[in-house]
Amino acid sequence: MNTFLFTWRWWLGIALFIVPWIVWIIFRKKESTDRLLYAGLSSILLGLIIEMFALSMGMWSYPVKFIPNAGLAFLPYHFSTLPVGVMFTLQWMPKINAVLKGILLGIVCAYGIEPFFAKSGFYNPKNWYYFYDVFIYFFIYMVANWLSSRNYFDQLKSKEKVEHNEELNFHFLNKKQKAK
């Protein structure tokens, strides 16, 4: 508590947790919100799975914890910065090839964001090279892109099923009214 709570790093962590979501809420493509959130959730889960594996292997570490005793991961990055970055990349110029966008996201995250966290003392890459992270971010983006481009959302709620359920509900109400 005395070494991190309410320090400038803690406040930066709070800002990194909140500000990306506020920016996303303002600038998101509103008609694609569900799909983008689906992709964001998948990037959170994939990022945390990869993170747990890498931390258990000692590939990198986080000298400063955002929340004491909250595990080893840097939570603001995995729950805010990464998914919001993936969601903005998905909606940014949708006609550009997804592979190119994935590579660009990987380069920006690996060579732009991670060195910032390392210099700020949040992240210790040990013997891990940023070049490897390009592939990790590329993989996370491609999975999120694949999931967000599925048409499962349309298939879950078909017009016929909604009408059928409404008919059942009305019949149920009619039977109740007749009983009274």
mmCIF file of C-alpha atoms in Angstrom:
data_model
loop_
_atom_site.group_PDB
_atom_site.id
_atom_site.type_symbol
_atom_site.label_atom_id
_atom_site.label_comp_id
_atom_site.label_asym_id
_atom_site.label_seq_id
_atom_site.Cartn_x
_atom_site.Cartn_y
_atom_site.Cartn_z
ATOM 1 C CA MET A 1 0.000 0.000 0.000
ATOM 2 C CA ASN A 2 2.781 2.430 0.830
ATOM 3 C CA THR A 3 4.695 1.870 -2.390
ATOM 4 C CA PHE A 4 1.996 2.129 -5.047
ATOM 5 C CA LEU A 5 -1.475 3.162 -3.870
ATOM 6 C CA PHE A 6 -2.220 6.834 -4.732
ATOM 7 C CA THR A 7 1.150 7.354 -6.470
ATOM 8 C CA TRP A 8 1.417 8.795 -9.967
ATOM 9 C CA ARG A 9 1.616 5.248 -11.361
ATOM 10 C CA TRP A 10 -1.601 4.313 -9.597
ATOM 11 C CA TRP A 11 -3.384 7.387 -10.984
ATOM 12 C CA LEU A 12 -2.017 6.612 -14.443
ATOM 13 C CA GLY A 13 -3.387 3.079 -14.069
ATOM 14 C CA ILE A 14 -6.804 4.472 -13.126
ATOM 15 C CA ALA A 15 -6.707 6.768 -16.164
ATOM 16 C CA LEU A 16 -5.675 3.872 -18.422
ATOM 17 C CA PHE A 17 -8.588 1.885 -17.062
ATOM 18 C CA ILE A 18 -11.253 4.571 -17.581
ATOM 19 C CA VAL A 19 -10.213 6.966 -20.372
ATOM 20 C CA PRO A 20 -10.040 4.419 -23.235
ATOM 21 C CA TRP A 21 -13.593 3.265 -22.520
ATOM 22 C CA ILE A 22 -14.875 6.849 -22.420
ATOM 23 C CA VAL A 23 -13.172 7.586 -25.744
ATOM 24 C CA TRP A 24 -14.597 4.370 -27.201
ATOM 25 C CA ILE A 25 -18.136 5.191 -26.025
ATOM 26 C CA ILE A 26 -17.918 8.576 -27.717
ATOM 27 C CA PHE A 27 -16.284 7.502 -31.012
ATOM 28 C CA ARG A 28 -17.504 3.940 -31.542
ATOM 29 C CA LYS A 29 -19.578 2.920 -34.515
ATOM 30 C CA LYS A 30 -22.869 2.760 -32.637
ATOM 31 C CA GLU A 31 -24.663 0.339 -34.929
ATOM 32 C CA SER A 32 -21.783 -2.165 -34.434
ATOM 33 C CA THR A 33 -21.582 -1.892 -30.645
ATOM 34 C CA ASP A 34 -22.566 -5.515 -29.983
ATOM 35 C CA ARG A 35 -20.067 -6.937 -32.432
ATOM 36 C CA LEU A 36 -17.305 -4.661 -31.184
ATOM 37 C CA LEU A 37 -17.954 -5.601 -27.554
ATOM 38 C CA TYR A 38 -17.901 -9.263 -28.547
ATOM 39 C CA ALA A 39 -14.494 -8.731 -30.176
ATOM 40 C CA GLY A 40 -13.298 -6.719 -27.168
ATOM 41 C CA LEU A 41 -14.307 -9.479 -24.757
ATOM 42 C CA SER A 42 -12.502 -12.053 -26.865
ATOM 43 C CA SER A 43 -9.345 -9.919 -26.853
ATOM 44 C CA ILE A 44 -9.548 -9.605 -23.058
ATOM 45 C CA LEU A 45 -9.852 -13.377 -22.662
ATOM 46 C CA LEU A 46 -7.110 -14.211 -25.160
ATOM 47 C CA GLY A 47 -4.795 -11.585 -23.708
ATOM 48 C CA LEU A 48 -5.254 -12.905 -20.186
ATOM 49 C CA ILE A 49 -4.724 -16.524 -21.245
ATOM 50 C CA ILE A 50 -1.502 -15.647 -23.042
ATOM 51 C CA GLU A 51 -0.513 -13.463 -20.083
ATOM 52 C CA MET A 52 -1.009 -16.264 -17.549
ATOM 53 C CA PHE A 53 1.070 -18.634 -19.639
ATOM 54 C CA ALA A 54 3.901 -16.125 -20.172
ATOM 55 C CA LEU A 55 3.984 -15.044 -16.521
ATOM 56 C CA SER A 56 4.087 -18.639 -15.330
ATOM 57 C CA MET A 57 7.042 -19.230 -17.658
ATOM 58 C CA GLY A 58 8.792 -16.105 -16.339
ATOM 59 C CA MET A 59 8.956 -14.414 -19.736
ATOM 60 C CA TRP A 60 8.096 -10.997 -18.288
ATOM 61 C CA SER A 61 6.837 -9.514 -15.050
ATOM 62 C CA TYR A 62 5.017 -6.533 -13.609
ATOM 63 C CA PRO A 63 7.041 -4.923 -10.807
ATOM 64 C CA VAL A 64 4.172 -2.615 -9.848
ATOM 65 C CA LYS A 65 0.688 -3.926 -9.169
ATOM 66 C CA PHE A 66 -2.395 -1.895 -10.019
ATOM 67 C CA ILE A 67 -4.420 -3.565 -7.272
ATOM 68 C CA PRO A 68 -2.520 -5.282 -4.447
ATOM 69 C CA ASN A 69 -3.012 -9.059 -4.413
ATOM 70 C CA ALA A 70 -4.916 -8.966 -7.720
ATOM 71 C CA GLY A 71 -2.621 -11.406 -9.454
ATOM 72 C CA LEU A 72 0.298 -10.686 -11.661
ATOM 73 C CA ALA A 73 -1.270 -9.070 -14.742
ATOM 74 C CA PHE A 74 -1.414 -5.350 -15.404
ATOM 75 C CA LEU A 75 -5.206 -5.040 -15.281
ATOM 76 C CA PRO A 76 -5.732 -1.626 -16.934
ATOM 77 C CA TYR A 77 -3.945 -2.845 -20.037
ATOM 78 C CA HIS A 78 -5.804 -6.130 -20.359
ATOM 79 C CA PHE A 79 -9.260 -4.824 -19.458
ATOM 80 C CA SER A 80 -9.148 -1.460 -21.166
ATOM 81 C CA THR A 81 -6.233 -0.459 -23.383
ATOM 82 C CA LEU A 82 -5.965 -3.711 -25.365
ATOM 83 C CA PRO A 83 -9.679 -4.361 -26.041
ATOM 84 C CA VAL A 84 -10.409 -0.741 -26.898
ATOM 85 C CA GLY A 85 -7.417 -0.715 -29.242
ATOM 86 C CA VAL A 86 -8.664 -3.879 -30.928
ATOM 87 C CA MET A 87 -12.221 -2.503 -31.240
ATOM 88 C CA PHE A 88 -11.034 0.788 -32.751
ATOM 89 C CA THR A 89 -8.809 -1.090 -35.176
ATOM 90 C CA LEU A 90 -11.752 -3.252 -36.234
ATOM 91 C CA GLN A 91 -13.986 -0.283 -37.008
ATOM 92 C CA TRP A 92 -11.209 1.864 -38.521
ATOM 93 C CA MET A 93 -11.273 1.684 -42.335
ATOM 94 C CA PRO A 94 -13.209 -1.607 -42.566
ATOM 95 C CA LYS A 95 -12.268 -2.177 -46.233
ATOM 96 C CA ILE A 96 -8.545 -2.472 -45.448
ATOM 97 C CA ASN A 97 -7.227 -6.024 -45.325
ATOM 98 C CA ALA A 98 -7.519 -7.457 -41.803
ATOM 99 C CA VAL A 99 -4.006 -8.922 -41.982
ATOM 100 C CA LEU A 100 -2.521 -5.471 -42.593
ATOM 101 C CA LYS A 101 -4.558 -4.001 -39.757
ATOM 102 C CA GLY A 102 -3.476 -6.827 -37.445
ATOM 103 C CA ILE A 103 0.188 -6.254 -38.291
ATOM 104 C CA LEU A 104 -0.207 -2.509 -37.778
ATOM 105 C CA LEU A 105 -1.884 -3.069 -34.382
ATOM 106 C CA GLY A 106 0.892 -5.478 -33.414
ATOM 107 C CA ILE A 107 3.611 -2.982 -34.335
ATOM 108 C CA VAL A 108 1.917 -0.078 -32.530
ATOM 109 C CA CYS A 109 1.320 -2.117 -29.362
ATOM 110 C CA ALA A 110 4.712 -3.854 -29.338
ATOM 111 C CA TYR A 111 6.904 -0.903 -30.279
ATOM 112 C CA GLY A 112 4.793 2.007 -29.033
ATOM 113 C CA ILE A 113 2.755 1.050 -25.983
ATOM 114 C CA GLU A 114 4.922 -1.640 -24.383
ATOM 115 C CA PRO A 115 8.141 0.440 -24.330
ATOM 116 C CA PHE A 116 6.132 3.203 -22.639
ATOM 117 C CA PHE A 117 4.995 0.763 -19.937
ATOM 118 C CA ALA A 118 8.541 -0.561 -19.564
ATOM 119 C CA LYS A 119 9.991 2.943 -19.131
ATOM 120 C CA SER A 120 7.214 3.836 -16.680
ATOM 121 C CA GLY A 121 8.113 0.846 -14.521
ATOM 122 C CA PHE A 122 4.852 -1.039 -15.050
ATOM 123 C CA TYR A 123 6.383 -3.770 -17.186
ATOM 124 C CA ASN A 124 9.662 -5.704 -17.073
ATOM 125 C CA PRO A 125 10.219 -7.574 -20.362
ATOM 126 C CA LYS A 126 13.213 -9.497 -18.911
ATOM 127 C CA ASN A 127 14.691 -11.279 -21.976
ATOM 128 C CA TRP A 128 11.520 -10.916 -24.032
ATOM 129 C CA TYR A 129 11.799 -9.040 -27.321
ATOM 130 C CA TYR A 130 9.065 -6.676 -28.476
ATOM 131 C CA PHE A 131 9.236 -8.319 -31.887
ATOM 132 C CA TYR A 132 7.588 -11.449 -30.430
ATOM 133 C CA ASP A 133 4.661 -9.358 -29.198
ATOM 134 C CA VAL A 134 3.844 -8.264 -32.742
ATOM 135 C CA PHE A 135 2.769 -11.858 -33.411
ATOM 136 C CA ILE A 136 0.784 -12.082 -30.169
ATOM 137 C CA TYR A 137 -1.149 -8.891 -30.921
ATOM 138 C CA PHE A 138 -1.612 -9.979 -34.523
ATOM 139 C CA PHE A 139 -3.103 -13.278 -33.319
ATOM 140 C CA ILE A 140 -5.416 -11.541 -30.826
ATOM 141 C CA TYR A 141 -6.592 -9.111 -33.506
ATOM 142 C CA MET A 142 -7.207 -11.833 -36.094
ATOM 143 C CA VAL A 143 -9.294 -13.898 -33.666
ATOM 144 C CA ALA A 144 -11.290 -10.800 -32.658
ATOM 145 C CA ASN A 145 -11.746 -9.879 -36.327
ATOM 146 C CA TRP A 146 -12.939 -13.386 -37.180
ATOM 147 C CA LEU A 147 -15.402 -13.447 -34.281
ATOM 148 C CA SER A 148 -16.745 -9.977 -35.043
ATOM 149 C CA SER A 149 -17.378 -10.832 -38.685
ATOM 150 C CA ARG A 150 -19.567 -13.858 -37.923
ATOM 151 C CA ASN A 151 -23.279 -13.592 -38.600
ATOM 152 C CA TYR A 152 -24.295 -15.389 -35.426
ATOM 153 C CA PHE A 153 -26.034 -12.319 -34.073
ATOM 154 C CA ASP A 154 -28.606 -12.379 -36.854
ATOM 155 C CA GLN A 155 -29.281 -16.109 -36.454
ATOM 156 C CA LEU A 156 -30.012 -15.988 -32.734
ATOM 157 C CA LYS A 157 -33.082 -13.834 -33.028
ATOM 158 C CA SER A 158 -35.054 -14.653 -36.129
ATOM 159 C CA LYS A 159 -38.337 -12.954 -36.886
ATOM 160 C CA GLU A 160 -40.257 -16.237 -36.968
ATOM 161 C CA LYS A 161 -39.193 -17.236 -33.458
ATOM 162 C CA VAL A 162 -40.101 -13.840 -32.030
ATOM 163 C CA GLU A 163 -43.581 -14.012 -33.545
ATOM 164 C CA HIS A 164 -43.999 -17.594 -32.294
ATOM 165 C CA ASN A 165 -43.007 -16.582 -28.755
ATOM 166 C CA GLU A 166 -45.361 -13.612 -28.838
ATOM 167 C CA GLU A 167 -48.207 -15.913 -29.925
ATOM 168 C CA LEU A 168 -47.486 -18.249 -27.034
ATOM 169 C CA ASN A 169 -47.476 -15.360 -24.612
ATOM 170 C CA PHE A 170 -50.790 -14.066 -25.925
ATOM 171 C CA HIS A 171 -52.386 -17.509 -25.727
ATOM 172 C CA PHE A 172 -51.154 -17.801 -22.170
ATOM 173 C CA LEU A 173 -52.697 -14.431 -21.310
ATOM 174 C CA ASN A 174 -55.970 -15.351 -22.992
ATOM 175 C CA LYS A 175 -56.216 -18.583 -20.995
ATOM 176 C CA LYS A 176 -55.623 -16.650 -17.783
ATOM 177 C CA GLN A 177 -58.276 -14.115 -18.645
ATOM 178 C CA LYS A 178 -60.787 -16.874 -19.499
ATOM 179 C CA ALA A 179 -60.126 -18.532 -16.149
ATOM 180 C CA LYS A 180 -61.039 -15.314 -14.317
#
